Amino acid sequence: MSLFGRKKATDRILPEHIAIIMDGNGRWAKKRSLPRSAGHVAGAKTFKTIARYCNKIGIKYLTVYAFSTENWKRPAEEVEGIMNLLRDYLKDAENFKHENIKVKFIGDLSPLADDIKELIRKDEEGSADATGLKLNIAVNYGGRDELVHAVKRIISEGTPPEQVTEKLISDHLYTAGMPDPDFIIRPSGEYRTSNFLLWQSAYAEYRFSDILWPDFTPAQLERAIDDYSRRNRRFGGI
Ligand code: IPE
Ligand code: IPE
Ligand code: MG
C-alpha cells in the first residue's frame, strides 16, 4: 500500500523525491582536530547509510550533492582526496549491488578523470535494471551550469523559440524524466542552495538543520520526513 500522495491521521506523506546537500564534512573534522579529508571519509559513510535507508523505507528518488562546479576552487589536495573517495566508492563491489538501487550520476562529468568516467559508466550500467531507489549522485554539478548545457543543446537542436517550454527545458536537464525534488535537506547550519537544483527546486520544501553531515542519521531523516509530512504545499493555489 503506497503512502504517496495520501494523508490520513495515522499516515504520513513520504516525499517521492528527496534531495540532500551533504554539507559540513570539513567542520566535522575540524571539531575533532582531524584533517578535512577525514570528514569526507565520514561523510561518504553517512551517504551510504542514508541511501540504503531511503531504499528501505520506499523513497523513490534520492539526489545527493557530492561535488559542485564551484568545489574545484578548493586546494588541489582536497579535491584529489574527494576524487579518490569517489573512486573507492565506485570500485567497492559491495556498493549497492543486490540492493536494487539504480544509480545515476548527474552533472558535467567531462572534466573527470577517464578511469572515474569508466567506473561511473559501469556503475550505472550495472544497476540499470534495478527497480528500487533511484539514486542520483551530483558530481561537478551546478544548477546554472546545467541550465547553460540545456540551452546549448536546445539551440543546437534547432528548436524555434515558440517551441521552448518549461517541459522542454526540464527534458534537457540532467534530471530529465524524473519528478522535481519534493524535499531538500541541508544540514550544517548553512541557509543557502549553493547552486543545487535551481530549476527543479521551484516548489521544493526545504529543511535546514545544524547537524554536520557525517553526524546525520536515519533517525534524523525520519524527523525531517515527519516535518515534511506536516507541511502544507500549495503550489501557488489556495
Ligand atoms: C561537504 O562538506 C562536502 C563537499 C562540499 C565536497 P564541506 O567540505 O563543504 O564541509 P564544510 O562546509 O567545510 O564544513
Ligand atoms: C555545497 O556545499 C556543495 C556540496 C555539498 C557538494 P559547499 O560547502 O560547497 O557550499 P558553500 O560554499 O558553503 O556555499
Ligand atoms: Mg561546505
Short mmCIF file of C-alpha atoms and ligand atoms in Angstrom, two decimals:
data_model
loop_
_atom_site.label_atom_id
_atom_site.label_comp_id
_atom_site.label_asym_id
_atom_site.label_seq_id
_atom_site.Cartn_x
_atom_site.Cartn_y
_atom_site.Cartn_z
CA MET A 1 0.00 0.00 0.00
CA SER A 2 1.51 3.26 -1.08
CA LEU A 3 1.82 6.24 1.23
CA PHE A 4 2.44 8.67 -1.59
CA GLY A 5 0.01 11.47 -2.08
CA ARG A 6 -2.40 10.43 0.69
CA LYS A 7 -2.80 11.69 4.19
CA LYS A 8 -4.71 10.00 6.96
CA ALA A 9 -4.35 10.82 10.62
CA THR A 10 -2.14 7.77 11.04
CA ASP A 11 -0.27 8.09 7.74
CA ARG A 12 2.45 10.41 6.82
CA ILE A 13 3.23 11.52 3.33
CA LEU A 14 6.62 10.37 2.13
CA PRO A 15 8.35 12.74 -0.23
CA GLU A 16 8.71 10.96 -3.56
CA HIS A 17 12.00 12.71 -4.27
CA ILE A 18 14.39 13.77 -1.51
CA ALA A 19 17.49 15.82 -2.29
CA ILE A 20 20.31 16.36 0.18
CA ILE A 21 23.14 18.89 0.26
CA MET A 22 25.73 16.79 2.06
CA ASP A 23 27.49 19.65 3.81
CA GLY A 24 29.61 20.05 6.92
CA ASN A 25 32.31 17.40 6.46
CA GLY A 26 35.15 19.88 6.93
CA ARG A 27 33.72 21.37 10.14
CA TRP A 28 33.01 17.88 11.50
CA ALA A 29 36.68 17.02 11.05
CA LYS A 30 37.88 20.34 12.46
CA LYS A 31 35.83 19.82 15.62
CA ARG A 32 37.77 16.60 16.15
CA SER A 33 41.16 18.08 15.21
CA LEU A 34 41.23 15.79 12.19
CA PRO A 35 42.19 16.68 8.61
CA ARG A 36 39.29 17.73 6.36
CA SER A 37 39.80 14.51 4.41
CA ALA A 38 38.65 12.53 7.47
CA GLY A 39 35.41 14.49 7.33
CA HIS A 40 34.90 13.48 3.72
CA VAL A 41 35.54 9.83 4.58
CA ALA A 42 32.96 10.03 7.38
CA GLY A 43 30.53 11.87 5.07
CA ALA A 44 30.84 9.15 2.43
CA LYS A 45 29.88 6.55 5.06
CA THR A 46 26.84 8.59 6.06
CA PHE A 47 25.87 8.85 2.41
CA LYS A 48 25.77 5.06 2.04
CA THR A 49 23.78 4.64 5.26
CA ILE A 50 21.21 7.24 4.24
CA ALA A 51 20.88 5.94 0.68
CA ARG A 52 20.25 2.42 2.00
CA TYR A 53 17.75 3.73 4.49
CA CYS A 54 15.84 5.67 1.82
CA ASN A 55 15.67 2.49 -0.23
CA LYS A 56 14.42 0.54 2.77
CA ILE A 57 11.58 2.91 3.57
CA GLY A 58 10.47 3.17 -0.04
CA ILE A 59 11.66 6.60 -1.14
CA LYS A 60 11.58 6.62 -4.94
CA TYR A 61 14.29 9.18 -5.70
CA LEU A 62 17.26 10.45 -3.73
CA THR A 63 19.56 13.09 -5.19
CA VAL A 64 22.71 13.91 -3.27
CA TYR A 65 25.06 16.81 -3.83
CA ALA A 66 28.56 15.35 -3.66
CA PHE A 67 30.73 17.87 -5.53
CA SER A 68 29.74 21.21 -7.01
CA THR A 69 31.05 23.08 -10.05
CA GLU A 70 32.46 25.57 -7.52
CA ASN A 71 34.22 22.97 -5.37
CA TRP A 72 37.20 22.92 -7.80
CA LYS A 73 38.24 26.16 -6.05
CA ARG A 74 39.40 24.12 -3.07
CA PRO A 75 43.05 23.17 -2.55
CA ALA A 76 44.14 20.57 -5.13
CA GLU A 77 44.89 18.11 -2.33
CA GLU A 78 41.33 18.25 -1.00
CA VAL A 79 39.82 17.90 -4.49
CA GLU A 80 42.08 14.93 -5.15
CA GLY A 81 41.04 13.37 -1.86
CA ILE A 82 37.36 13.71 -2.78
CA MET A 83 38.00 12.23 -6.24
CA ASN A 84 39.83 9.31 -4.63
CA LEU A 85 36.87 8.73 -2.33
CA LEU A 86 34.63 8.69 -5.38
CA ARG A 87 36.98 6.13 -6.96
CA ASP A 88 36.87 3.98 -3.84
CA TYR A 89 33.12 4.16 -3.72
CA LEU A 90 32.83 3.19 -7.38
CA LYS A 91 35.31 0.32 -7.03
CA ASP A 92 33.66 -1.05 -3.93
CA ALA A 93 31.98 -4.17 -5.25
CA GLU A 94 29.74 -4.17 -2.20
CA ASN A 95 28.23 -0.79 -3.05
CA PHE A 96 24.59 -1.16 -3.80
CA LYS A 97 24.78 -4.46 -5.64
CA HIS A 98 21.96 -6.79 -4.67
CA GLU A 99 20.15 -3.88 -3.10
CA ASN A 100 18.10 -2.99 -6.13
CA ILE A 101 19.28 0.66 -6.12
CA LYS A 102 19.57 2.33 -9.51
CA VAL A 103 22.49 4.75 -9.66
CA LYS A 104 22.85 7.74 -11.96
CA PHE A 105 25.46 10.48 -11.91
CA ILE A 106 24.28 13.99 -12.69
CA GLY A 107 26.50 16.91 -13.56
CA ASP A 108 29.11 17.69 -16.18
CA LEU A 109 31.24 14.57 -15.98
CA SER A 110 33.53 15.59 -18.86
CA PRO A 111 36.39 17.01 -16.75
CA LEU A 112 36.56 13.92 -14.51
CA ALA A 113 39.49 11.51 -14.89
CA ASP A 114 38.97 8.84 -17.55
CA ASP A 115 39.11 5.97 -15.06
CA ILE A 116 36.38 7.61 -12.95
CA LYS A 117 34.21 8.13 -16.02
CA GLU A 118 34.64 4.46 -16.90
CA LEU A 119 33.78 3.36 -13.36
CA ILE A 120 30.69 5.58 -13.43
CA ARG A 121 29.61 4.04 -16.72
CA LYS A 122 29.98 0.55 -15.23
CA ASP A 123 28.13 1.51 -12.05
CA GLU A 124 25.23 2.99 -14.00
CA GLU A 125 25.13 0.07 -16.41
CA GLY A 126 25.40 -2.48 -13.62
CA SER A 127 22.39 -1.07 -11.81
CA ALA A 128 20.33 -0.11 -14.85
CA ASP A 129 17.68 -2.77 -14.23
CA ALA A 130 17.24 -2.05 -10.53
CA THR A 131 13.68 -1.19 -9.58
CA GLY A 132 14.23 0.21 -6.07
CA LEU A 133 15.52 3.63 -5.08
CA LYS A 134 16.72 5.83 -7.92
CA LEU A 135 19.88 7.36 -6.56
CA ASN A 136 21.30 10.42 -8.31
CA ILE A 137 24.80 11.44 -7.31
CA ALA A 138 25.58 15.03 -8.30
CA VAL A 139 29.25 15.40 -9.19
CA ASN A 140 30.64 18.53 -10.83
CA TYR A 141 27.04 19.63 -10.67
CA GLY A 142 25.90 23.24 -10.75
CA GLY A 143 22.35 24.40 -11.35
CA ARG A 144 23.48 27.27 -13.54
CA ASP A 145 25.90 25.09 -15.47
CA GLU A 146 23.10 22.58 -16.02
CA LEU A 147 20.89 25.32 -17.49
CA VAL A 148 23.71 26.52 -19.76
CA HIS A 149 24.12 22.96 -21.05
CA ALA A 150 20.38 22.64 -21.59
CA VAL A 151 20.16 25.92 -23.51
CA LYS A 152 23.12 24.96 -25.69
CA ARG A 153 21.50 21.63 -26.55
CA ILE A 154 18.12 23.21 -27.25
CA ILE A 155 19.74 25.72 -29.62
CA SER A 156 21.88 23.09 -31.32
CA GLU A 157 18.76 21.01 -31.95
CA GLY A 158 17.40 23.96 -33.96
CA THR A 159 14.33 24.46 -31.73
CA PRO A 160 12.30 27.52 -32.79
CA PRO A 161 11.67 29.98 -29.89
CA GLU A 162 7.92 29.34 -29.79
CA GLN A 163 8.60 25.68 -29.05
CA VAL A 164 10.66 26.44 -25.95
CA THR A 165 8.51 25.44 -22.98
CA GLU A 166 9.11 24.66 -19.32
CA LYS A 167 8.75 20.98 -20.14
CA LEU A 168 11.32 21.23 -22.94
CA ILE A 169 13.80 22.82 -20.55
CA SER A 170 13.11 20.19 -17.87
CA ASP A 171 13.63 17.49 -20.50
CA HIS A 172 17.10 18.86 -21.26
CA LEU A 173 18.32 18.86 -17.67
CA TYR A 174 20.36 16.06 -16.11
CA THR A 175 17.23 15.10 -14.20
CA ALA A 176 15.12 14.66 -17.36
CA GLY A 177 12.26 12.26 -16.80
CA MET A 178 12.36 12.50 -13.02
CA PRO A 179 9.90 14.27 -10.76
CA ASP A 180 11.16 17.52 -9.21
CA PRO A 181 12.50 17.17 -5.67
CA ASP A 182 9.74 17.45 -3.08
CA PHE A 183 12.05 17.92 -0.15
CA ILE A 184 15.55 19.39 0.01
CA ILE A 185 17.53 18.85 3.17
CA ARG A 186 20.60 20.88 4.05
CA PRO A 187 22.38 20.09 7.27
CA SER A 188 25.46 22.00 8.55
CA GLY A 189 23.80 25.27 9.53
CA GLU A 190 24.06 26.97 6.14
CA TYR A 191 20.90 28.52 4.73
CA ARG A 192 21.54 28.61 1.01
CA THR A 193 21.14 26.43 -2.07
CA SER A 194 24.76 26.70 -3.25
CA ASN A 195 23.67 26.19 -6.87
CA PHE A 196 21.80 22.91 -6.24
CA LEU A 197 18.81 22.00 -8.44
CA LEU A 198 17.94 25.64 -9.20
CA TRP A 199 15.27 24.92 -11.78
CA GLN A 200 13.91 21.76 -10.19
CA SER A 201 13.52 23.26 -6.71
CA ALA A 202 10.83 25.79 -7.71
CA TYR A 203 8.30 24.28 -5.28
CA ALA A 204 10.51 22.09 -3.12
CA GLU A 205 10.10 22.16 0.64
CA TYR A 206 13.38 23.00 2.37
CA ARG A 207 14.70 21.84 5.70
CA PHE A 208 17.81 23.25 7.30
CA SER A 209 19.46 21.97 10.45
CA ASP A 210 22.70 22.49 12.35
CA ILE A 211 23.81 18.89 12.29
CA LEU A 212 27.00 18.26 10.32
CA TRP A 213 26.59 15.73 7.51
CA PRO A 214 28.80 12.96 8.99
CA ASP A 215 26.56 13.07 12.10
CA PHE A 216 23.33 12.75 10.11
CA THR A 217 21.47 9.53 10.93
CA PRO A 218 18.38 7.66 9.72
CA ALA A 219 16.64 8.92 12.88
CA GLN A 220 17.29 12.50 11.77
CA LEU A 221 15.97 11.68 8.34
CA GLU A 222 12.84 10.29 9.98
CA ARG A 223 12.41 13.52 11.92
CA ALA A 224 12.86 15.53 8.74
CA ILE A 225 10.26 13.43 6.93
CA ASP A 226 7.81 13.90 9.82
CA ASP A 227 8.35 17.63 9.45
CA TYR A 228 7.79 17.40 5.68
CA SER A 229 4.64 15.44 6.29
CA ARG A 230 3.17 18.37 8.21
CA ARG A 231 3.88 20.94 5.51
CA ASN A 232 1.03 22.35 3.52
CA ARG A 233 2.13 22.51 -0.10
CA ARG A 234 0.04 24.85 -2.17
CA PHE A 235 1.98 25.28 -5.42
CA GLY A 236 0.55 28.77 -5.77
CA GLY A 237 -3.02 27.64 -5.18
CA ILE A 238 -5.03 28.10 -2.00
C1 IPE B 1 30.66 19.00 2.02
O1 IPE B 1 31.38 19.32 3.16
C2 IPE B 1 31.47 18.21 1.02
C3 IPE B 1 31.79 18.93 -0.21
C4 IPE B 1 31.41 20.13 -0.49
C5 IPE B 1 32.56 18.21 -1.20
P1 IPE B 1 32.36 20.55 3.21
O2 IPE B 1 33.71 20.10 2.79
O3 IPE B 1 31.82 21.70 2.44
O4 IPE B 1 32.36 20.86 4.74
P2 IPE B 1 32.39 22.28 5.43
O5 IPE B 1 31.24 23.06 4.87
O6 IPE B 1 33.71 22.89 5.08
O7 IPE B 1 32.25 22.00 6.88
C1 IPE B 2 27.62 22.60 -1.31
O1 IPE B 2 28.45 22.78 -0.22
C2 IPE B 2 28.18 21.54 -2.21
C3 IPE B 2 28.17 20.19 -1.68
C4 IPE B 2 27.74 19.83 -0.51
C5 IPE B 2 28.70 19.19 -2.57
P1 IPE B 2 29.59 23.88 -0.17
O2 IPE B 2 30.30 23.71 1.11
O3 IPE B 2 30.42 23.80 -1.40
O4 IPE B 2 28.75 25.23 -0.21
P2 IPE B 2 29.14 26.68 0.24
O5 IPE B 2 30.46 27.00 -0.38
O6 IPE B 2 29.22 26.67 1.72
O7 IPE B 2 28.01 27.54 -0.24
MG MG B 3 30.58 23.22 2.98
#
